[in-house]
Coordinates of C-alpha atoms in Angstrom, one line a residue:
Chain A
X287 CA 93.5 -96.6 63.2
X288 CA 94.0 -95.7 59.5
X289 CA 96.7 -93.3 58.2
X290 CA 95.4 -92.2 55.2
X291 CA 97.0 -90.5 52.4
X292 CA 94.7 -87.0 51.4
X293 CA 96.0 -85.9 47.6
X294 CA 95.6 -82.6 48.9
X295 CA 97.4 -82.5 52.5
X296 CA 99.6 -85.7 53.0
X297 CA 98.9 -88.6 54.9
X298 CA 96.5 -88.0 58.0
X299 CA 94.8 -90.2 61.0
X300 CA 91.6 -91.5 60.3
X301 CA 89.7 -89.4 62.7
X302 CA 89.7 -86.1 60.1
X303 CA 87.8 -87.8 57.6
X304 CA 84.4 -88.9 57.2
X305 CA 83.3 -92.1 54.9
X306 CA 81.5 -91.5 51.8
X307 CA 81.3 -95.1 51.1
X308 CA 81.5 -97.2 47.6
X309 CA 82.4 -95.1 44.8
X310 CA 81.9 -97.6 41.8
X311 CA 78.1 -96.9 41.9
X312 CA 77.0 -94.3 39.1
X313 CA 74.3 -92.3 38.6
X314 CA 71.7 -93.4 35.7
X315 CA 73.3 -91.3 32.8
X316 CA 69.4 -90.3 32.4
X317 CA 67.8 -89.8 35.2
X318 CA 64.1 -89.4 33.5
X319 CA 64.5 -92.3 31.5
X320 CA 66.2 -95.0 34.0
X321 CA 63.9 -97.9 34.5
X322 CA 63.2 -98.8 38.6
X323 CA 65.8 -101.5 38.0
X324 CA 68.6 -99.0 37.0
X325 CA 67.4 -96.5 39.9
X326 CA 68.0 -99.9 42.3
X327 CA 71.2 -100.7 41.6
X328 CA 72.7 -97.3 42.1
X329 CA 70.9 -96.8 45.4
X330 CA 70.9 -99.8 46.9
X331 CA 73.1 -102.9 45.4
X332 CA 76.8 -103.1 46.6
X333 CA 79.7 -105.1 45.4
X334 CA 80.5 -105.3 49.3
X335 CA 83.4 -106.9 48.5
X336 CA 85.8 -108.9 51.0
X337 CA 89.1 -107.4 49.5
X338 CA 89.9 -104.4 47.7
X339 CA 87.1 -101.5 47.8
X340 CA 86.9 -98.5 46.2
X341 CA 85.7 -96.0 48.5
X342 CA 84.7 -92.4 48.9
X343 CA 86.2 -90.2 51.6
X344 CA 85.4 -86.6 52.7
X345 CA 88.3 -84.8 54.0
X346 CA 85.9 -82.9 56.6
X347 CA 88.6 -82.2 59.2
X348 CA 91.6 -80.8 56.7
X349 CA 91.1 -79.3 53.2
X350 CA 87.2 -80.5 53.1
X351 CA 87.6 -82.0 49.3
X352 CA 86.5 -85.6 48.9
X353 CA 88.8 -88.2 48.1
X354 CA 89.1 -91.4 46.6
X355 CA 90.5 -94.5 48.2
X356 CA 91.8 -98.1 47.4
X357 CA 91.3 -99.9 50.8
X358 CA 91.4 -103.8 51.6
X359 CA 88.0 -104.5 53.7
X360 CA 89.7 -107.6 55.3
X361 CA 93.0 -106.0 55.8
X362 CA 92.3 -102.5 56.2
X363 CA 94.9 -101.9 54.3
X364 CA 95.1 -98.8 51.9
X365 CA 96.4 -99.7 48.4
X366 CA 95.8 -96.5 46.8
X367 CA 94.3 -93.0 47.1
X368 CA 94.1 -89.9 45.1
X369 CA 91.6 -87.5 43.8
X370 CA 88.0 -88.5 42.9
X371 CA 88.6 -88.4 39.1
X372 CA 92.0 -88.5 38.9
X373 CA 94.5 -91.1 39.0
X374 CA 95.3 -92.9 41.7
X375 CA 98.8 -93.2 43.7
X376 CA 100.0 -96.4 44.6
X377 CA 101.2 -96.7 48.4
X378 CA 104.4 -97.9 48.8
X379 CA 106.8 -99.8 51.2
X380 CA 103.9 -100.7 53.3
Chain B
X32 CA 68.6 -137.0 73.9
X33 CA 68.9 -136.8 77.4
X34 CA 66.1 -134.0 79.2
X35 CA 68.1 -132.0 81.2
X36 CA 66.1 -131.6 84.5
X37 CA 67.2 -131.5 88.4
X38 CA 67.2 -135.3 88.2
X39 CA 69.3 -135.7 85.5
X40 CA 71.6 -133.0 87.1
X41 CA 71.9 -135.0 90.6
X42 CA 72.1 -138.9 88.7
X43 CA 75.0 -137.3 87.1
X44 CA 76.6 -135.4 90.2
X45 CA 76.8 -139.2 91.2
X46 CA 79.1 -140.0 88.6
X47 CA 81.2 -136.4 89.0
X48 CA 79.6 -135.3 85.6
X49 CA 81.9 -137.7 83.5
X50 CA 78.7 -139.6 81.8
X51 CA 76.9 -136.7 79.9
X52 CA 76.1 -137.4 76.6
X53 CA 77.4 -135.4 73.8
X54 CA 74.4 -132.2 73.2
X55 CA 74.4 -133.1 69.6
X56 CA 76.4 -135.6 67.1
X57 CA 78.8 -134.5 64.6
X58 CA 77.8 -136.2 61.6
X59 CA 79.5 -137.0 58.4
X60 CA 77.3 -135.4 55.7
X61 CA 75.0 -137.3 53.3
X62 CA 75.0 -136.8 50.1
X63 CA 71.8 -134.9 49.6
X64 CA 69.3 -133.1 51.8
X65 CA 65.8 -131.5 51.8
X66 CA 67.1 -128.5 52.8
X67 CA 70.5 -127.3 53.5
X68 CA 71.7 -123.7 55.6
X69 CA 74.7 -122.2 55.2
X70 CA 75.6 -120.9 58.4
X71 CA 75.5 -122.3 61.8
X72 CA 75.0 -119.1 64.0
X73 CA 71.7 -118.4 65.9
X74 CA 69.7 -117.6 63.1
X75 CA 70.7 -121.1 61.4
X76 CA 70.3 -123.0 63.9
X77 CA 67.3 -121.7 65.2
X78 CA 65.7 -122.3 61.2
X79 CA 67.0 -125.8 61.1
X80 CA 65.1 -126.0 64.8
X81 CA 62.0 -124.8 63.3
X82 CA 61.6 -126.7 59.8
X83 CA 62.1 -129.5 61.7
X84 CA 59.3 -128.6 64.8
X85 CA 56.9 -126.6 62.8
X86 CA 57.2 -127.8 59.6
X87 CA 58.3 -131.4 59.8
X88 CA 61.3 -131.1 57.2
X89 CA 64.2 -133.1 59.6
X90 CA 66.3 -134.3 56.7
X91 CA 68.6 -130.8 56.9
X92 CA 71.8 -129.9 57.1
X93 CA 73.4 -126.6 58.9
X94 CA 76.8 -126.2 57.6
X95 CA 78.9 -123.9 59.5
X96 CA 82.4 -122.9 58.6
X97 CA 83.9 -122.6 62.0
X98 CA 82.3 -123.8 64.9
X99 CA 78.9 -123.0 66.5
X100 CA 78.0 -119.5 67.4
X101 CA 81.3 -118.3 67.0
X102 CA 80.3 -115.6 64.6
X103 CA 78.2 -113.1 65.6
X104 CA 75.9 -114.9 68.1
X105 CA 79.3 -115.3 70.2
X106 CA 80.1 -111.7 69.5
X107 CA 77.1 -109.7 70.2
X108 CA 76.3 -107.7 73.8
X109 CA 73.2 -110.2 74.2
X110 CA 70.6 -107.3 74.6
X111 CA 67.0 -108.4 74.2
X112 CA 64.4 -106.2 72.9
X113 CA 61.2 -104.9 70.5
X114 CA 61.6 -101.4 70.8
X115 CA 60.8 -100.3 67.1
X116 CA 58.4 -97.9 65.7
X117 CA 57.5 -98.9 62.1
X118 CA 54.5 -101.7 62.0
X119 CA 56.7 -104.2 60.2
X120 CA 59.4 -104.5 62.5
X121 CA 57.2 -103.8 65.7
X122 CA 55.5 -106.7 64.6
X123 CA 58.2 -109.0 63.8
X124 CA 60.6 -107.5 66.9
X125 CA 57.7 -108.4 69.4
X126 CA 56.9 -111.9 67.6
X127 CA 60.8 -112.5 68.2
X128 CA 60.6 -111.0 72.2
X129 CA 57.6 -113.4 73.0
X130 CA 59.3 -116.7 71.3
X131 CA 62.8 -115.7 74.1
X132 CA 59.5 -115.7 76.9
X133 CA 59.3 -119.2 76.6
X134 CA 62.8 -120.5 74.7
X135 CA 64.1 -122.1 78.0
X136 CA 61.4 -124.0 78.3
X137 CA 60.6 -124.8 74.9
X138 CA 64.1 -126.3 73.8
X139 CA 65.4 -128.0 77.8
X140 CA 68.0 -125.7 77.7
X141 CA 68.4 -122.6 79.5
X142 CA 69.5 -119.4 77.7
X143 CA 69.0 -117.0 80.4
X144 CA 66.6 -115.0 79.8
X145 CA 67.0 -111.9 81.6
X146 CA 63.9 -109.2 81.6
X147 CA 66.0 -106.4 83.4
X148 CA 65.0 -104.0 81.4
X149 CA 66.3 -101.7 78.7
X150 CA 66.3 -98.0 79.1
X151 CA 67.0 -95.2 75.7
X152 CA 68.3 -92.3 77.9
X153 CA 66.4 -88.9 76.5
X154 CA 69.6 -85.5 76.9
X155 CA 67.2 -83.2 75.1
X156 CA 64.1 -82.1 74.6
X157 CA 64.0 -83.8 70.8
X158 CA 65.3 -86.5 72.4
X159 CA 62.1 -86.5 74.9
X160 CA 59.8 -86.0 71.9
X161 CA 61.5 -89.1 69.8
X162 CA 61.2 -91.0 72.7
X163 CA 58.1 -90.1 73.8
X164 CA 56.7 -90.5 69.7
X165 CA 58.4 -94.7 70.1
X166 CA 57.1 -95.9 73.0
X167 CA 53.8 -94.6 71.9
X168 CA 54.0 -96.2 68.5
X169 CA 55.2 -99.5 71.0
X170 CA 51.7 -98.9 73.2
X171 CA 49.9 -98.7 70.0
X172 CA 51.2 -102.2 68.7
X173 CA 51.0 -103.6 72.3
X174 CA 54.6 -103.5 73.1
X175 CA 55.1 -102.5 76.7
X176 CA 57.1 -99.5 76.9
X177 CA 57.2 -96.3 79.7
X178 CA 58.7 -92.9 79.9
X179 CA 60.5 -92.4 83.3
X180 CA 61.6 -88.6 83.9
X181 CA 64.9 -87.6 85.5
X182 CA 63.9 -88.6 88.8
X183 CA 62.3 -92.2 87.9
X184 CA 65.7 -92.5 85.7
X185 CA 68.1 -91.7 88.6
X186 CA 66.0 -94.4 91.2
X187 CA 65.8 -96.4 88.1
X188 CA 69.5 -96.5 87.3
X189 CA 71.6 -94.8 90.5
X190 CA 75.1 -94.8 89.3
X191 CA 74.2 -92.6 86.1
X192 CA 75.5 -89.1 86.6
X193 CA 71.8 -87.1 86.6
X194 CA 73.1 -83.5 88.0
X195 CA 72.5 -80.4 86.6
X196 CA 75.9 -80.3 85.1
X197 CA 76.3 -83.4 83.6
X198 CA 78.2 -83.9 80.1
X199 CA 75.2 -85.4 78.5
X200 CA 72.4 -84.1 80.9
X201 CA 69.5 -86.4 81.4
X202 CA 65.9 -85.7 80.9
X203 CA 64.6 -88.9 80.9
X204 CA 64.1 -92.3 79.1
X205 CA 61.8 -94.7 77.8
X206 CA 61.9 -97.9 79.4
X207 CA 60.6 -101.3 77.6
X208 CA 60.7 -103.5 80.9
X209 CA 60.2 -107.0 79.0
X210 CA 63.7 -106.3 77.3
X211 CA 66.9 -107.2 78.8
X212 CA 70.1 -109.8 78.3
X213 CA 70.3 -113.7 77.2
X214 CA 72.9 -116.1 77.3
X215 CA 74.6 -115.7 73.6
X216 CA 76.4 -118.9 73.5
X217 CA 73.4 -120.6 75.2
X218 CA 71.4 -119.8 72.1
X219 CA 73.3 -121.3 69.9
X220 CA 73.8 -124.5 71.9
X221 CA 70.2 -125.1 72.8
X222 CA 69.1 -125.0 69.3
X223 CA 71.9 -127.1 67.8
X224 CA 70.5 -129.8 70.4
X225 CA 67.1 -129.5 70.2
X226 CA 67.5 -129.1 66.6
X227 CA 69.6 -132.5 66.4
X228 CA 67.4 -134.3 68.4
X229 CA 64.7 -133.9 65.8
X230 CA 67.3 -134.8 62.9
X231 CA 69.0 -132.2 62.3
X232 CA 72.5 -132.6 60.7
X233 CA 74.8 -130.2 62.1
X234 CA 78.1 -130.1 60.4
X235 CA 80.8 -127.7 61.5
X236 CA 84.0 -126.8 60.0
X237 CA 83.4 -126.9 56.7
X238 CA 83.3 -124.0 54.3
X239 CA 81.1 -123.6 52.0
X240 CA 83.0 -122.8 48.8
X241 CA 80.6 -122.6 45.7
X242 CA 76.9 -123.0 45.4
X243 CA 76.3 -124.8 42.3
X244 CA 73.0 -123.6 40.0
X245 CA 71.0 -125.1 37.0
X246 CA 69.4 -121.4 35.7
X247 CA 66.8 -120.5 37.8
X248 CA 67.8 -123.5 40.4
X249 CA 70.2 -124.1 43.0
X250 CA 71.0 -128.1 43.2
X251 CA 73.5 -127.9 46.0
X252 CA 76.4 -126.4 47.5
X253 CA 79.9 -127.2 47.3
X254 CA 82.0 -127.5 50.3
X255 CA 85.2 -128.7 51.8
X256 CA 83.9 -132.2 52.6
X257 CA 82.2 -132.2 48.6
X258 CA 79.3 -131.3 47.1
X259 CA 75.9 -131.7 48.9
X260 CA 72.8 -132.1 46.9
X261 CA 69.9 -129.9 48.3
X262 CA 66.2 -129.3 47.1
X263 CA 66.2 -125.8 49.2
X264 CA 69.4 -123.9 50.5
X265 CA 68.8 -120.9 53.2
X266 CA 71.6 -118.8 54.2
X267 CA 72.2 -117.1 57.2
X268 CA 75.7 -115.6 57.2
X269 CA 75.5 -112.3 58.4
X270 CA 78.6 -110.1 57.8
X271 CA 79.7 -112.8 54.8
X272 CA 75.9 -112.7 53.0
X273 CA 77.7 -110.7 50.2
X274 CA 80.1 -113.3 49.3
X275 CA 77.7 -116.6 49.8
X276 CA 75.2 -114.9 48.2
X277 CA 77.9 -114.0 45.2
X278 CA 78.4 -117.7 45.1
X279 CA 74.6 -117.9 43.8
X280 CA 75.1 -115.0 41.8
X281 CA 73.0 -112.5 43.5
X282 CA 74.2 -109.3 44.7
X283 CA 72.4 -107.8 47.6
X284 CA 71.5 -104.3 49.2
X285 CA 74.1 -105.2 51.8
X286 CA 77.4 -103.5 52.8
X287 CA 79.4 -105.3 55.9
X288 CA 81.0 -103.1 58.4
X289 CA 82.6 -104.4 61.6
X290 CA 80.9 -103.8 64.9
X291 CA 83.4 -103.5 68.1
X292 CA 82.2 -104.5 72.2
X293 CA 84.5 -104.6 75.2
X294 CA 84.2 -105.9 78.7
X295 CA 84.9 -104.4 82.1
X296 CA 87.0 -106.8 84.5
X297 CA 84.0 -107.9 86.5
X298 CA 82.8 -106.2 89.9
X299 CA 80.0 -106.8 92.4
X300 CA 76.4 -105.9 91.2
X301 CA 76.4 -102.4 90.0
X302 CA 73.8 -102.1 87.5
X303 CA 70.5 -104.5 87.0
X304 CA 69.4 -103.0 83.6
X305 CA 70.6 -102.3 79.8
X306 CA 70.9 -98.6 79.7
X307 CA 71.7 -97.1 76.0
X308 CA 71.9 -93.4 74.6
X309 CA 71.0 -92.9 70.5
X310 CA 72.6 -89.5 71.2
X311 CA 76.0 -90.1 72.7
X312 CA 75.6 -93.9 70.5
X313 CA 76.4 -95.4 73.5
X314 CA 75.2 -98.9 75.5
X315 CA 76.3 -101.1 78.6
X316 CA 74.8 -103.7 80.7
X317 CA 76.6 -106.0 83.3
X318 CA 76.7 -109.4 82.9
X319 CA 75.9 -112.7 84.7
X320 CA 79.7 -112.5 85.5
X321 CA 80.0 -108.8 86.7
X322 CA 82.0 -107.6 83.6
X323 CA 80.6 -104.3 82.2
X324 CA 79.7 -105.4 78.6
X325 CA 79.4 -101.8 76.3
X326 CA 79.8 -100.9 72.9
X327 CA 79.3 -97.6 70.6
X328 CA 79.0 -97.5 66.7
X329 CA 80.0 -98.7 63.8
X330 CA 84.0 -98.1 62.5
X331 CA 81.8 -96.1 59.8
X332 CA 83.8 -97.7 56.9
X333 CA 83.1 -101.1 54.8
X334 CA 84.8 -103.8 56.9
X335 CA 85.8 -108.2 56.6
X336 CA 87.5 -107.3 60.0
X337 CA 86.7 -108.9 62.6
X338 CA 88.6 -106.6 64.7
X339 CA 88.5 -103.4 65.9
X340 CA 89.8 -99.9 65.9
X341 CA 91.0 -97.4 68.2
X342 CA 88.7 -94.7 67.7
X343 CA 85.5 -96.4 68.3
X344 CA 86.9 -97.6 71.6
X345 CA 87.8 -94.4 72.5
X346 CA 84.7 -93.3 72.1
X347 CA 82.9 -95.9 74.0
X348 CA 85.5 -95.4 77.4
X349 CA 84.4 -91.6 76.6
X350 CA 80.5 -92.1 76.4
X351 CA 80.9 -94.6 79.8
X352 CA 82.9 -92.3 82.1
X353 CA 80.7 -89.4 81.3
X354 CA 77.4 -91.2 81.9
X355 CA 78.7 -93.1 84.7
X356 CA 81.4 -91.2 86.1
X357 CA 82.1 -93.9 89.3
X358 CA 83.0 -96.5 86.5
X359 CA 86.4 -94.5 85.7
X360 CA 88.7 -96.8 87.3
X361 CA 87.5 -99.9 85.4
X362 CA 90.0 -101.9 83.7
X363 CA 88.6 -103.2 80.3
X364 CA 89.4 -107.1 80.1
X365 CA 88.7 -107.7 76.6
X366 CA 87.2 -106.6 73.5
X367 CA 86.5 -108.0 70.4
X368 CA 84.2 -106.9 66.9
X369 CA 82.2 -108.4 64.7
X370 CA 81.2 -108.3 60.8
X371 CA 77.7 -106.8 60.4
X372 CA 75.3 -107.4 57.2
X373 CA 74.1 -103.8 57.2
X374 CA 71.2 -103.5 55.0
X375 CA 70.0 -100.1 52.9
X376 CA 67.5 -99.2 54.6
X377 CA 68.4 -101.0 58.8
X378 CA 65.9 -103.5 58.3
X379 CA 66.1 -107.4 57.9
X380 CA 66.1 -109.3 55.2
X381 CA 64.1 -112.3 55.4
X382 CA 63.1 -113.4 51.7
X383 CA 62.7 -115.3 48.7
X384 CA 65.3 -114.3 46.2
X385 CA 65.4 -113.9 42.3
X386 CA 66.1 -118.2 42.4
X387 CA 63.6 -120.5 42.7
X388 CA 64.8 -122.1 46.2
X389 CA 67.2 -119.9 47.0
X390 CA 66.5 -117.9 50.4
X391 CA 68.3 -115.1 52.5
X392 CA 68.1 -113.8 55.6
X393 CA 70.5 -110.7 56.2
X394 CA 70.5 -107.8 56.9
X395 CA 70.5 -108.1 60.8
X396 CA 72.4 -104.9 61.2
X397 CA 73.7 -104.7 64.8
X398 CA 70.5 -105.8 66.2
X399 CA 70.7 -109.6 65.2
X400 CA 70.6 -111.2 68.4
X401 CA 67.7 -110.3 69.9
X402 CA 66.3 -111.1 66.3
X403 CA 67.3 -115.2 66.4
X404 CA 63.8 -117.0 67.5
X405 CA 61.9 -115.3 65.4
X406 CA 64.3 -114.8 62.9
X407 CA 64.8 -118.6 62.4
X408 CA 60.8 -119.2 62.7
X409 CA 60.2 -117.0 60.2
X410 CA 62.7 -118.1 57.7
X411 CA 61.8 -121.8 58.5
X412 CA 58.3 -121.0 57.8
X413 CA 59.7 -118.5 54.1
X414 CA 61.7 -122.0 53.1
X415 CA 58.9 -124.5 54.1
X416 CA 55.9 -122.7 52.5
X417 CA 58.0 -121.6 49.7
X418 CA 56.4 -117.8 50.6
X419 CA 57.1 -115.6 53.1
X420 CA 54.7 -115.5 56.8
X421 CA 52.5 -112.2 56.8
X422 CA 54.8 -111.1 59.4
X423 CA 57.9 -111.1 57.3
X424 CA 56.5 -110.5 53.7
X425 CA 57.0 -106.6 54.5
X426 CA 60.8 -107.4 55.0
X427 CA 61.5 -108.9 51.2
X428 CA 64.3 -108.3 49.2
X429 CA 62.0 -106.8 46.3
X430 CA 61.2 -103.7 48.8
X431 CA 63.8 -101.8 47.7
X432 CA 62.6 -102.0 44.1
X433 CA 59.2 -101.3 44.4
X434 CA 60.8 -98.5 47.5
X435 CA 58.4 -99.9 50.2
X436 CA 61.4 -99.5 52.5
X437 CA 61.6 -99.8 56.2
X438 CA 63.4 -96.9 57.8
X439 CA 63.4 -96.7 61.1
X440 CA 65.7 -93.2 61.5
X441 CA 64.9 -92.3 57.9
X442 CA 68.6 -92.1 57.2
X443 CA 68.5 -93.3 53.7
X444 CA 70.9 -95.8 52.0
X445 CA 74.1 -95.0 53.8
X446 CA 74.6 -98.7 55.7
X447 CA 77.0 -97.2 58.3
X448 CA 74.6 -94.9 59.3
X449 CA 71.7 -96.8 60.5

C-alpha cells in the first residue's frame, strides 16, 4: 500500500488516487507537422524504467488535481511528489 | 534421454527411483552459438525446443538468469485458452490452444492438460451482448465457444451465488469448453528436456548483463560466465523486456506492471472449471491440489516488484466471496505477483526489430501462459526464417507506427488498462 504525499491535501493511502502513468512523454510541439515517428514515441514508447519513474497521478478521491510523482518501480518507494509543473518535494526520513 | 513411459516408471520403482537420469545437463557455455535466448521461461524454452525440431538450428543456448520457469511461467494461474475476438490473435491464440492438444505427447512429458472449461460470467445485459458479439467472432474463426444462460451457468458452475439478489447478478456466460488449466512448472520442464535432448544448451544462473552490437548487428551477449558470441539473439523476458532490450538499445512500446495471484488452503473438489468475470476483474479455478487459485487486476501503476499489494488482494477476497459466497471461510495459503510486459495496445509482440538479428517477443500482458507453444513456435520460426510466420506478422513491432494496432477492448495506450 502506498502513502502518497498530494501537494494539495497531505499524504494519503493509495486507494484515493488513480494512475496517470509516465509523465516524461510530451506532446509533438506541432501537432500538424510531427512526422509518424514523433507521433510514436509520445504514444507508445516508454522509458519503463526499473528504478526511479516519473509518474502521473490523479487525485480522484480528494482534491481531484493531478499530481506528479517520483516513485522507485522496484522499490515502490516514493522519492518525490509535487504539482505537475512545479517543483518537486523531496521525502524525507523514509 | 530416457522416454518416460509406464516401463520406465516400473524398471525404476525397482530401484526406489534413485537411478533417474538428470531431465537435462547443465552445461558450461561455449564460446559461440547459432542462436542464443535470453530468458529461460516458457516462451524460451519452448523457442529453443522449436529451432531445434522445426527448423534444425540445435547449436543454441537459453540463458536464464535464475533458474527455470521461475519467472512468470512459475507465477501465472495456468489458465488455458483462445478466447479473442480480433482475427490476428484468434488466429494465433487458437494455433497456441491446438499445439497444448497434443504437448504431452509431443515432448514425453506430461503438462496436464486440463480442458475443464473456462466460463466469462455475463452481470448485464452489455455484458450478454459483448459476450454474445466474442464467442460469435470465436464461431466465425472456428474456435469452439457457447453462451449458457443463468440456468445452464448455475448447473454449469453450482457453488456460484445465481439468486435474484446477488451482488453481481448473473445473466449468463460464454463458455469456450477446450480451455482450461496446465501444469506451469511442467511446461517449463518438458521443454528444457525435450529441448536438450535435441542439443539444446540450457544455462541457468547467469545474467545477462550487456548485449554487445556492431551498428546494425548484434555479435553476442555479455554475461556473468563472459561473453557469448551469437549469429541470432531472441529474447523472451517478459516483465524485464525493457531493460534487455535497453541493453540492445531499443526502447519498446512496453510498460511493466506487477500482476498478484493467491491460493486457497486446498479442499475437496468444489469447482471443475475456470470461471472469470471482465466486470468484477475477477478469476478462480481449483487446482490439481485443491487450493483455490484466483487473481484480479493489475496494481494499476508501473512496477519491478515482484510482489504484491494490499488493495488488489482485497479486492480479489471481495470479488470471491460475493460470487461464491460458500468459499468465505477459506483461508488463503499463499500469494505471490509477477512482472508483466504490458504492451500499448494488449497484444503480443512477436517481431523482428530495428537490428538485423535482433528479435523480441513481449508483450504477453497477463495472458502469457496459455501463449507459450505457440508463442515459442512462432518466434522459432520469426528467428529461423529471418521473417515473421503469416500468423504472427500482424503482431510486429512496426504496428504501432504504421497504427495497425490490435485492440482487443479498444482501450488505447494506457498498459495498465488492458
Amino acid at each position: 500500500m502506498l502513502l502518497i504525499r498530494c501537494p494539495h491535501c497531505g499524504p494519503r493511502n493509495q486507494d484515493e488516487f488513480a494512475y496517470g502513468g509516465d509523465a516524461t512523454v510530451k506532446r509533438p510541439a506541432d501537432p500538424a507537422s510531427a512526422s509518424d515517428s514523433e507521433w510514436h514515441a509520445y504514444i507508445y514508447v516508454r522509458d519503463n524504467p526499473r528504478g526511479p519513474h516519473e509518474e502521473l497521478w490523479h487525485h480522484a478521491a480528494g482534491c481531484r488535481r493531478w499530481i506528479r510523482v517520483r516513485r522507485d518501480t522496484l522499490s515502490h518507494r516514493i522519492l518525490a511528489t509535487g504539482p505537475v509543473h512545479g517543483p518537486l518535494a523531496e521525502e524525507e526520513g523514509r | 534421454m530416457v522416454k518416460y513411459s509406464i516401463f520406465s516408471l516400473l524398471r525404476n520403482a525397482v530401484s526406489n527411483h534413485e537411478n533417474w537420469p538428470e531431465a537435462w545437463r547443465s552445461p558450461t557455455p561455449k564460446p559461440a552459438y547459432d542462436v542464443v535466448i535470453i530468458g529461460g521461461g516458457g516462451h524460451g524454452l519452448a523457442t529453443a525446443y522449436y529451432l531445434a525440431k522445426e527448423h534444425g538450428i540445435t547449436n543454441v543456448a537459453v540463458i536464464e538468469k535464475g533458474y527455470l520457469g521461475g519467472g512468470n511461467t512459475g507465477r501465472n494461474t495456468t489458465i488455458v485458452r483462445s478466447n479473442y475476438i480480433l482475427e490476428a490473435n484468434a488466429h494465433f491464440y487458437e494455433f497456441s490452444l491446438k499445439l497444448w492438444e497434443g504437448l504431452s505427447a509431443d515432448l514425453n512429458f506430461n503438462v496436464m492438460l486440463s480442458q475443464r472449461g473456462v466460463l466469462n460470467l455475463a452481470h448485464t445485459d452489455a455484458d450478454i451482448d459483448a459476450h454474445s458479439r466474442r464467442g460469435n467472432a470465436m464461431r466465425l474463426n472456428g474456435i469452439d465457444a457457447e453462451f449458457l444462460n443463468r440456468e445452464q451457468v448455475k448447473a454449469f458452475v453450482p457453488l456460484l451465488d445465481c439468486s435474484e439478489n446477488a451482488r453481481y447478478p448473473i445473466m449468463g456466460g460464454l463458455l469456450q469448453r477446450r480451455g482450461g488449466t496446465a501444469r506451469h512448472d511442467a511446461v517449463a520442464w518438458g521443454y528444457a528436456r525435450a529441448a536438450d535432448a535435441r542439443g539444446v544448451d540450457i544455462i541457468q544462473n547467469c545474467a545477462v548483463t550487456g548485449i554487445r552490437r556492431e551498428g546494425r548487428r548484434v555479435v553476442g551477449v555479455e554475461t556473468e560466465r563472459g561473453f557469448i558470441a551469437a549469429k541470432k539473439v531472441g529474447i523472451a523476458v517478459a516483465g524485464n523486456s525493457g531493460v534487455v532490450a535497453g541493453m540492445a538499445g531499443l526502447r519498446l512500446p512496453i510498460e511493466t506492471h506487477v500482476l498478484q495471484a493467491l491460493v486457497s488452503e486446498p479442499v475437496k473438489p468444489v469447482l471443475d472449471c475456470v470461471v472469470t468475470s471482465g466486470a468484477v476483474h475477477f478469476y478462480i479455478s481449483q487446482s490439481d491440489k485443491g487450493e483455490l487459485v484466483m487473481g484480479g487486476d493489475l496494481d494499476f501503476c508501473n512496477s519491478y516488484a515482484q510482489r504484491g499489494n494490499f488493495p488488489a488482494i482485497e479486492h480479489v477476497i471481495r470479488s470471491a466471496v460475493a460470487l461464491f459466497p460458500s468459499f468465505s471461510r477459506l483461508r488463503m495459503l499463499r500469494l505471490w505477483a509477477g512482472i508483466m510486459d504490458m504492451s500499448m495496445d494488449g497484444s503480443p509482440i512477436i517481431s523482428k526489430t530495428p537490428l538485423d538479428n535482433f528479435y523480441v517477443n513481449c508483450g504477453w500482458c497477463y495472458g502469457g501462459f496459455k501463449a507459450t507453444p505457440g508463442s515459442g513456435w512462432m518466434f522459432a520460426y520469426t528467428i529461423a526464417k529471418d521473417e515473421p510466420h503469416p500468423i504472427n506478422a500482424p503482431l510486429s513491432l512496426d504496428r504501432y507506427i504504421s497504427g495497425r494496432v490490435y485492440d482487443e477492448k479498444g482501450q488505447g495506450p494506457t498498459p495498465w488498462a488492458h
